[in-house]
Coordinates of N, CA and C and ligand atoms in Angstrom, one line a residue:
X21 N -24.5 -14.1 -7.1 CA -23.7 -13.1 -7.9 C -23.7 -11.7 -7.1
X22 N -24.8 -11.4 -6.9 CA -25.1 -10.7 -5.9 C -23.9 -10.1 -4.6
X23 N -24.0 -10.9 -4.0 CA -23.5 -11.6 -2.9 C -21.3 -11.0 -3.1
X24 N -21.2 -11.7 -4.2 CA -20.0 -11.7 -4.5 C -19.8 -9.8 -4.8
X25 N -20.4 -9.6 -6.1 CA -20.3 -8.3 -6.3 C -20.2 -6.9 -5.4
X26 N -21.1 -7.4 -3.7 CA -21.1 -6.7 -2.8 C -20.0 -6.9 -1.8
X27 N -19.1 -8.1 -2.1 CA -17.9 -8.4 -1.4 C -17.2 -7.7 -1.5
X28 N -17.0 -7.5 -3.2 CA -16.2 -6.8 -4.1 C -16.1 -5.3 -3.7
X29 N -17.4 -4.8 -3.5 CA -17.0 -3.3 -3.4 C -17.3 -3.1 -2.1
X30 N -17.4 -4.1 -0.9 CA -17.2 -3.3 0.9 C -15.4 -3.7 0.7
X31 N -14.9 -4.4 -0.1 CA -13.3 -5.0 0.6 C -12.3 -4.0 -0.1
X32 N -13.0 -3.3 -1.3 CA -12.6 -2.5 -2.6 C -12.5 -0.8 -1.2
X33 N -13.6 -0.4 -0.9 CA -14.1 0.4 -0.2 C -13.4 0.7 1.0
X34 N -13.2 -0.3 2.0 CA -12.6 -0.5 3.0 C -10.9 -0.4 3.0
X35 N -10.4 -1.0 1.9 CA -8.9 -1.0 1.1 C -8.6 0.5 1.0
X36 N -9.6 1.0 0.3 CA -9.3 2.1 -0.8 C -8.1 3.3 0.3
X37 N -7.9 3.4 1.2 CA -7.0 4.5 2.1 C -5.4 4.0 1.2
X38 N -5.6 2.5 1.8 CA -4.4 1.6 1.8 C -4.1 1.7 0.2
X39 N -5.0 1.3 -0.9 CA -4.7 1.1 -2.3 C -4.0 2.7 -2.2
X40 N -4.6 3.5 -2.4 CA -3.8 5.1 -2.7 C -2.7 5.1 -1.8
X41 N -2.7 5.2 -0.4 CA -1.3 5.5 0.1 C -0.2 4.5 -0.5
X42 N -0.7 3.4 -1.2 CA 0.7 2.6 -1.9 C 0.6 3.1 -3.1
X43 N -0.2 3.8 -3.6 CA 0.2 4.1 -5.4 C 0.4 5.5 -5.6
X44 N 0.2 6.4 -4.2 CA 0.2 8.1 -4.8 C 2.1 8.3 -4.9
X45 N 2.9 7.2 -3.6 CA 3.9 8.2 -3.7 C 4.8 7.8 -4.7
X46 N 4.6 6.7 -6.0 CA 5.5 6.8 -7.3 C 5.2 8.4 -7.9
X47 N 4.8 9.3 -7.4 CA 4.8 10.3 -8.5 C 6.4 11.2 -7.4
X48 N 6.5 10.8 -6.6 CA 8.2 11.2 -6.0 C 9.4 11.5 -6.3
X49 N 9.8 12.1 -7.0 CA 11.0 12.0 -7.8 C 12.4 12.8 -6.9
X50 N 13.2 12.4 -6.6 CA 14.2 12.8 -5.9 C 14.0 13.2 -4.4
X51 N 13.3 12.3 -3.7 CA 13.0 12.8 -2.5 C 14.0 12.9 -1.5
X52 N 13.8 12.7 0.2 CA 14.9 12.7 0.9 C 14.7 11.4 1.3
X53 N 15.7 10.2 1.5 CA 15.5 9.1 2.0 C 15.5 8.9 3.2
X54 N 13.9 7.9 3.5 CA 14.1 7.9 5.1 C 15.0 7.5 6.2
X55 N 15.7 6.6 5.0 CA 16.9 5.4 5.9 C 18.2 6.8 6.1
X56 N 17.7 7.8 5.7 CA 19.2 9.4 5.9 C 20.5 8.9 4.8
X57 N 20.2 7.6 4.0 CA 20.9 7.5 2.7 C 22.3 6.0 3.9
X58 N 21.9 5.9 4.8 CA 22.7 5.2 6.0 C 22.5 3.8 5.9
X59 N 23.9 2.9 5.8 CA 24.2 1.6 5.4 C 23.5 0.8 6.8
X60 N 23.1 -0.7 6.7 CA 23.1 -1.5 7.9 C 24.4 -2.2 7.6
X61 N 24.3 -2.9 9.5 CA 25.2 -3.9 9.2 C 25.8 -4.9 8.6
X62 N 25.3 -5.3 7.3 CA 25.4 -6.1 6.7 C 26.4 -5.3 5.0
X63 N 26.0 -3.8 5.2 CA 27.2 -2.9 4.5 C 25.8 -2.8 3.9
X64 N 24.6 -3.3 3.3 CA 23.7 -2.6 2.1 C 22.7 -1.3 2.7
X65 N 22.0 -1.0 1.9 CA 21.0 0.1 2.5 C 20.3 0.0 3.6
X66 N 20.1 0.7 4.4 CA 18.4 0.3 5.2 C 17.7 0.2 4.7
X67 N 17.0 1.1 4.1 CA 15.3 1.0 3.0 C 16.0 1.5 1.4
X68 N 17.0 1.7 1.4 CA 17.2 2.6 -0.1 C 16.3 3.8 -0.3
X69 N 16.7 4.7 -1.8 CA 16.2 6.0 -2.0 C 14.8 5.6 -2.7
X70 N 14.4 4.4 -2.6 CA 12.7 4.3 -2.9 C 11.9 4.4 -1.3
X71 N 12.4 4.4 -0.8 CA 11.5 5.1 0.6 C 11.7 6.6 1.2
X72 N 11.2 7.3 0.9 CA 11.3 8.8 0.7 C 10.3 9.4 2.1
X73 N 10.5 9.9 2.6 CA 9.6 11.3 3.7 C 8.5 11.9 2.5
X74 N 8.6 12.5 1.7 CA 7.7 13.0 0.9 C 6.6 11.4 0.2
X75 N 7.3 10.8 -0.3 CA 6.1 9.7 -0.3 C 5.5 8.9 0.8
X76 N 5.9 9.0 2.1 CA 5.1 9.1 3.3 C 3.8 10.5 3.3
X77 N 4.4 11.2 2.9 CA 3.5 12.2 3.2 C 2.5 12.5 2.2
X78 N 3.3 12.0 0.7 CA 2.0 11.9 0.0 C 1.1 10.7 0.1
X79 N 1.5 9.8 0.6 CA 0.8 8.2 0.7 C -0.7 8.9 1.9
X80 N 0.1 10.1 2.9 CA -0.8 9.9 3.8 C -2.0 10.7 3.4
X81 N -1.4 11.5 2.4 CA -2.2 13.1 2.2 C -3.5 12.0 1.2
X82 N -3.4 11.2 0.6 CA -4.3 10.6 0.1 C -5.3 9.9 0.9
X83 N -4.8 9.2 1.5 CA -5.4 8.6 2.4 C -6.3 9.3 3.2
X84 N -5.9 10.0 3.6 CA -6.7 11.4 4.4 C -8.1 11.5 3.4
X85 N -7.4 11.9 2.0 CA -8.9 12.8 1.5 C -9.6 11.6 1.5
X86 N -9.3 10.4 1.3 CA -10.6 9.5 1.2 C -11.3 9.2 2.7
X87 N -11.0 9.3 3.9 CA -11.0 9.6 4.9 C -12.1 10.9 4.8
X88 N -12.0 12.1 4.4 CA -12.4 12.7 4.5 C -14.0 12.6 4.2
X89 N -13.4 12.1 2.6 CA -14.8 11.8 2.1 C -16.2 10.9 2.6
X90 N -15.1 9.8 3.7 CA -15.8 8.7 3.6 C -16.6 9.7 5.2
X91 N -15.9 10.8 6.0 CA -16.6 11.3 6.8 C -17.5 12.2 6.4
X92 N -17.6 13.2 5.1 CA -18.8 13.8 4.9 C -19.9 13.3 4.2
X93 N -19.9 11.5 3.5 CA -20.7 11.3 3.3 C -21.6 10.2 4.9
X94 N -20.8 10.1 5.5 CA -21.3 9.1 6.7 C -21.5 9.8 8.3
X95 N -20.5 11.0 8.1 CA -20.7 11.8 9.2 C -19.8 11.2 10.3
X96 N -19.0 10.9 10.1 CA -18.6 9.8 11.4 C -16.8 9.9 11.3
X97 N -16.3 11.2 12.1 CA -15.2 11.5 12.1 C -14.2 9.9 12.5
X98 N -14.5 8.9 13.1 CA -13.6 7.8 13.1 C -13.5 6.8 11.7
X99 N -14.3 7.5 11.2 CA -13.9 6.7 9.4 C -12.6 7.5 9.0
X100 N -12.7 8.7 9.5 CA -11.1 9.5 8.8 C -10.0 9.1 9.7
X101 N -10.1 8.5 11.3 CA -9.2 8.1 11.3 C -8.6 6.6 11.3
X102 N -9.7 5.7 10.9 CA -9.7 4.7 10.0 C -8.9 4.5 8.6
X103 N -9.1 5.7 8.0 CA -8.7 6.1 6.6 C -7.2 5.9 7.1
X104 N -6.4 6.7 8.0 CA -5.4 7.8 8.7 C -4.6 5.9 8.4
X105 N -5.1 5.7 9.8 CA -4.4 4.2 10.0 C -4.3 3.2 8.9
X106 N -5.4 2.9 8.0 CA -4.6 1.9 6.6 C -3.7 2.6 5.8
X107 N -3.9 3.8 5.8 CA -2.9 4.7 5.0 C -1.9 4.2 5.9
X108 N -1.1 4.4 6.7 CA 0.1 4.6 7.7 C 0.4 3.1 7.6
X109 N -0.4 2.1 7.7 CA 0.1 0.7 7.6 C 0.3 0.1 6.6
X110 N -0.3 0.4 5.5 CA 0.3 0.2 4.0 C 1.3 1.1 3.3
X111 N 1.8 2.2 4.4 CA 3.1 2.7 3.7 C 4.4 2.0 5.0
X112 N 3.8 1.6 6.4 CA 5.1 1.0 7.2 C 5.1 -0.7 6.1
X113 N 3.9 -1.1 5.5 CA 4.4 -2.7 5.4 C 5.0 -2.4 3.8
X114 N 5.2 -1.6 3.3 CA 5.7 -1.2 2.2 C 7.4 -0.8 2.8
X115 N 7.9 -0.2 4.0 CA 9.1 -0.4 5.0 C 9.5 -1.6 5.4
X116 N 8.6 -2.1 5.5 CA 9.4 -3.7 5.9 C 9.5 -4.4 5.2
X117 N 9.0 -4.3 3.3 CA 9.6 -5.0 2.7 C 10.9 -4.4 1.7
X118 N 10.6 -3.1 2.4 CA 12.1 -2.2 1.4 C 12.8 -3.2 2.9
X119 N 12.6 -3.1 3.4 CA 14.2 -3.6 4.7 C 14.6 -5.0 4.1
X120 N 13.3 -5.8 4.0 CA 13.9 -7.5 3.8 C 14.6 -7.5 2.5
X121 N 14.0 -7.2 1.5 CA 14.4 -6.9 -0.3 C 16.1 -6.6 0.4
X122 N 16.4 -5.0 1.1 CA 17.8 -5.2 1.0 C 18.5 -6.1 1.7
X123 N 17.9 -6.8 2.3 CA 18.6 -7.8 3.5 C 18.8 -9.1 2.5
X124 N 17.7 -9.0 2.0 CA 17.8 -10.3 0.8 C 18.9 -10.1 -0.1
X125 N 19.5 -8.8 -0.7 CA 20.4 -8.4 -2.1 C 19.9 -7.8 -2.8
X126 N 18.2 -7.4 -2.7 CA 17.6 -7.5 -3.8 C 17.5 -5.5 -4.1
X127 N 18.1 -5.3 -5.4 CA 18.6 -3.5 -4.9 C 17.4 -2.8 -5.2
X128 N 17.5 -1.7 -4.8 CA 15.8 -0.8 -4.8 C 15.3 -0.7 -6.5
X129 N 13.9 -1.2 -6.5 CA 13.5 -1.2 -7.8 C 13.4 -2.2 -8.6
X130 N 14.0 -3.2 -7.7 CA 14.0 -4.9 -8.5 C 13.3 -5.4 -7.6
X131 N 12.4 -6.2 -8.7 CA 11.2 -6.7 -8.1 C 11.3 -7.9 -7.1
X132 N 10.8 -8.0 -6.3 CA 10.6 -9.2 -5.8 C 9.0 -10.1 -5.5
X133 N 8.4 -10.6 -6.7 CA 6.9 -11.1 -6.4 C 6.5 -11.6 -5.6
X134 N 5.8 -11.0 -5.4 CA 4.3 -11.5 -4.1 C 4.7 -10.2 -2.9
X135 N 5.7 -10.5 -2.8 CA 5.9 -9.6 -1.3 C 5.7 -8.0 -1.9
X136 N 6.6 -7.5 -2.7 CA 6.5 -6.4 -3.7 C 4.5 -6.2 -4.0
X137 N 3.6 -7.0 -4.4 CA 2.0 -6.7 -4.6 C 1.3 -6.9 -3.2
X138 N 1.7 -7.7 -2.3 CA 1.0 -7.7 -1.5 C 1.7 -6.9 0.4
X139 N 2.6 -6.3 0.4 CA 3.2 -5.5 1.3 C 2.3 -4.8 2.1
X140 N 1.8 -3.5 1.2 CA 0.5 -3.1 1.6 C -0.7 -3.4 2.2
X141 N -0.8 -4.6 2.0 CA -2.0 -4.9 2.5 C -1.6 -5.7 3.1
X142 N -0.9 -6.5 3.6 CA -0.3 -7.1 4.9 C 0.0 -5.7 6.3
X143 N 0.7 -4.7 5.6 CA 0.9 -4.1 6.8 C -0.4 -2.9 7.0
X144 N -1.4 -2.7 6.3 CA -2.6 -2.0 6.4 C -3.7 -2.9 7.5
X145 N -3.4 -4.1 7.1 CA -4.6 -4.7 7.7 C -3.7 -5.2 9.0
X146 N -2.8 -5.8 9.3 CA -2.0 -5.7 10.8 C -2.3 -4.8 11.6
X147 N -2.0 -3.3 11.0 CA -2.2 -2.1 11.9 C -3.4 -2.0 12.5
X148 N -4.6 -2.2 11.2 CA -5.7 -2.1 11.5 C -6.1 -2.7 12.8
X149 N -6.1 -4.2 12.4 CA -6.3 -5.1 13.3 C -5.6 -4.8 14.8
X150 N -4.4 -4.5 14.5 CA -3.9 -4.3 16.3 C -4.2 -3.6 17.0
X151 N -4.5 -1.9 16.4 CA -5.6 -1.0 16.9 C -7.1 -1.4 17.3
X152 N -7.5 -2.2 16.7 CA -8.7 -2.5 16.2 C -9.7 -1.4 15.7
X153 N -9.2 -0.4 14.8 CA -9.9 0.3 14.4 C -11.0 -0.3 13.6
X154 N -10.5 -1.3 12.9 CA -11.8 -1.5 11.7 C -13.2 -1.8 12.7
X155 N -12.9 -2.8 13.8 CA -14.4 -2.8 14.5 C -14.6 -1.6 15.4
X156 N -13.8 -0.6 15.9 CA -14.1 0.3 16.2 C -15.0 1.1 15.0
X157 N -14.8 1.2 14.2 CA -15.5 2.1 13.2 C -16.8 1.3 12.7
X158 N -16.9 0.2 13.3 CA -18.4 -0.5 12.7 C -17.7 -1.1 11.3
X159 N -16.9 -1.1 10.4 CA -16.7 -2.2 9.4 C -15.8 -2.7 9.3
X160 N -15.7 -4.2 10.5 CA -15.0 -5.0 10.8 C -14.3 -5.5 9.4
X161 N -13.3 -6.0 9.2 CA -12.5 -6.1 8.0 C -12.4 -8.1 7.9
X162 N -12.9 -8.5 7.2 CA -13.4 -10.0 7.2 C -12.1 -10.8 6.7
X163 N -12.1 -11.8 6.5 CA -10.9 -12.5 6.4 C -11.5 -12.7 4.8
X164 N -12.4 -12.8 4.3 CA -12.9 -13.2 2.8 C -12.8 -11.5 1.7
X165 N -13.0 -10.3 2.9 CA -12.6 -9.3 1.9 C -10.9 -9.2 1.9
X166 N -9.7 -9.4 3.0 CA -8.6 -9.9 3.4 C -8.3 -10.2 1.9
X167 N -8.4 -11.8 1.8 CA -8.0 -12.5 0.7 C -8.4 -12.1 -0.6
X168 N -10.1 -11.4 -1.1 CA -10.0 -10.6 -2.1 C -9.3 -10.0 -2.5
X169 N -9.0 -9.1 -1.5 CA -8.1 -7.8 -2.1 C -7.0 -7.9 -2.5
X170 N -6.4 -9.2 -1.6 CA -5.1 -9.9 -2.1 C -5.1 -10.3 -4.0
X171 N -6.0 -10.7 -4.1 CA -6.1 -11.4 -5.7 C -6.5 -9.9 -6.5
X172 N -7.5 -9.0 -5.8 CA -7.8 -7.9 -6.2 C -6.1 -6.9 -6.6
X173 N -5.4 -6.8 -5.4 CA -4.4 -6.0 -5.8 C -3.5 -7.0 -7.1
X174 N -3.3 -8.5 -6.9 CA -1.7 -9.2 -8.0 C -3.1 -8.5 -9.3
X175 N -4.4 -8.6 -9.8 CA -4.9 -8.2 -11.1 C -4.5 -7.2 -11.1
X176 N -4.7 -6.3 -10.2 CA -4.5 -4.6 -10.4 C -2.9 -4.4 -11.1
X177 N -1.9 -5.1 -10.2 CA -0.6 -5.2 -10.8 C -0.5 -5.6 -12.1
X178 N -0.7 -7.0 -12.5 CA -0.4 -7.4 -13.9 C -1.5 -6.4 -14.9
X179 N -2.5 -6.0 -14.6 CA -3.4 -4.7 -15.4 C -2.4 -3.6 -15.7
X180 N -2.2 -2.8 -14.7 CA -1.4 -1.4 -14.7 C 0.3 -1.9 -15.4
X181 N 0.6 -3.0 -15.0 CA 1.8 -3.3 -15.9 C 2.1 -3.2 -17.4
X182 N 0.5 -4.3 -18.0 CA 0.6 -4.0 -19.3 C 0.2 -2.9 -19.7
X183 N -0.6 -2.2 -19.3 CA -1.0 -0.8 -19.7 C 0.3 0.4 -20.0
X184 N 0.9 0.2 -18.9 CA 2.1 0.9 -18.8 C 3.0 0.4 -20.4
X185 N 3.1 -1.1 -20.0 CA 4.0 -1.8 -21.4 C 3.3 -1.2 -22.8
X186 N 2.0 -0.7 -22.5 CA 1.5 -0.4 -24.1 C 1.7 0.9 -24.4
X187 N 2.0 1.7 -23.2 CA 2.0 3.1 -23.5 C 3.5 3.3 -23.6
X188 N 4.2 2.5 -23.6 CA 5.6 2.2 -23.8 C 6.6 3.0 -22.4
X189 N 6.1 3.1 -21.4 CA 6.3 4.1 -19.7 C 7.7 2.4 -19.3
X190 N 7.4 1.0 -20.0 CA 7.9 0.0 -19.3 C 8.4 -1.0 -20.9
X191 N 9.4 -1.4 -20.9 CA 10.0 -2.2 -21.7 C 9.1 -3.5 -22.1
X192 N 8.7 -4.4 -21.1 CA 8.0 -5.4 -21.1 C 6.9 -5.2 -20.1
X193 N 5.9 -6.3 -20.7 CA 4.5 -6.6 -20.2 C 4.7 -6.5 -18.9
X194 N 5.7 -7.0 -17.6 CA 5.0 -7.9 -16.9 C 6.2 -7.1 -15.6
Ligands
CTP13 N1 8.2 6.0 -3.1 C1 8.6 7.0 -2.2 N2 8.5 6.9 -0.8 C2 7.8 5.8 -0.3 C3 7.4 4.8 -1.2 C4 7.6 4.9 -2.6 O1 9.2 8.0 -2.6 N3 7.6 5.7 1.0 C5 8.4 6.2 -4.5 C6 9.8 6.0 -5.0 O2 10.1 6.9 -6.0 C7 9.8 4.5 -5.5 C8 8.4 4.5 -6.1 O3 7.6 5.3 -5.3 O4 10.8 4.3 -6.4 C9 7.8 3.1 -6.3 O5 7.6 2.5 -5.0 P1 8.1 1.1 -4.7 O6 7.8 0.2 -5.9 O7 7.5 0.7 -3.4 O8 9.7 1.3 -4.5 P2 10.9 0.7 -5.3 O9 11.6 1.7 -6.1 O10 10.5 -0.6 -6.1 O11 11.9 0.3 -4.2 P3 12.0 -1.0 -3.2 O12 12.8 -2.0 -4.0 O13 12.7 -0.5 -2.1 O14 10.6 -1.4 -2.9
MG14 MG1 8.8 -1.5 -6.7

């Protein structure tokens, strides 16, 4: 149990840049879209007006402070820019699924499952990994906390869904 519980909070820990830079920038409202509001060739959006400049910026501004924190309690300025990079790759793999969604039909704001909960942490831990920051910084990112966080973020989603559904913010549960 043990064991498990301490998986739980290095993969929780390690995530955490990534978890905030994908949940700070819904507080966005009318921002400037990154795609410049400009059609691909296919005639639909590039990313649509859910990918905003200001929710890049707020995705990153979070990311940072946990970065920050994670350097004044450890001392070790490469945790903040550890922080920097899962932030930045959990808001590009949150871009490349606004791109496929419109490529697919699918219009900004309708869901598409699995790719829609897990985006973020496909493009957080890519970046990671290509840089190789996580073993740069001494906490190599495992393939067992990987797949946690995966199951960790779909609970987090179906959680914050119905919560929302109870506070009546969402029509239905789910
Ligand atoms: N958001 C933003 N800029 C980003 C990411 C998100 O402004 N780079 C804001 C938008 O207001 C967006 C909201 O956060 O509507 C929720 O994000 P998300 O669910 O990723 O966007 P969707 O509206 O669902 O759009 P899409 O279908 O393109 O994912
Ligand atoms: Mg969405």
């Amino acid at each position: 149990m043990d064991k498990v519980l301490d998986l739980v909070v290095s993969a929780i820990l390690k995530y955490l840049p990534a978890m905030l830079a994908n949940a700070t920038p819904v507080f966005v409202r009318n921002g400037t879209p990154i795609d410049g509001g400009k059609y691909f060739i296919d005639g639909k959006r590039i990313l649509g007006d859910g990918k905003t400049w200001e929710g890049l910026v707020i995705g990153l501004t979070f990311a940072s402070i946990i970065g920050v924190a994670y350097y004044v309690f450890c001392e070790q300025v490469i945790l903040l820019i550890y922080s920097i990079v899962l932030g930045l790759g959990a808001l590009l793999g949150d871009i490349v699924a606004a791109f496929i969604k419109r490529r697919l039909g699918i219009p900004r704001g309708k869901p598409a499952p699995i790719l829609d909960q897990i985006n973020f942490i496909l493009g957080s831990t890519f970046l990671a990994k290509f840089l190789r920051i996580d073993s740069a910084a001494g906490i190599t990112i495992t393939l067992a906390e990987f797949l946690l966080i995966l199951i960790i973020a779909s609970l987090l989603h179906v959680l914050t869904n119905f919560i929302a559904f109870k506070l009546g913010i969402k029509s239905v549960p789910w």
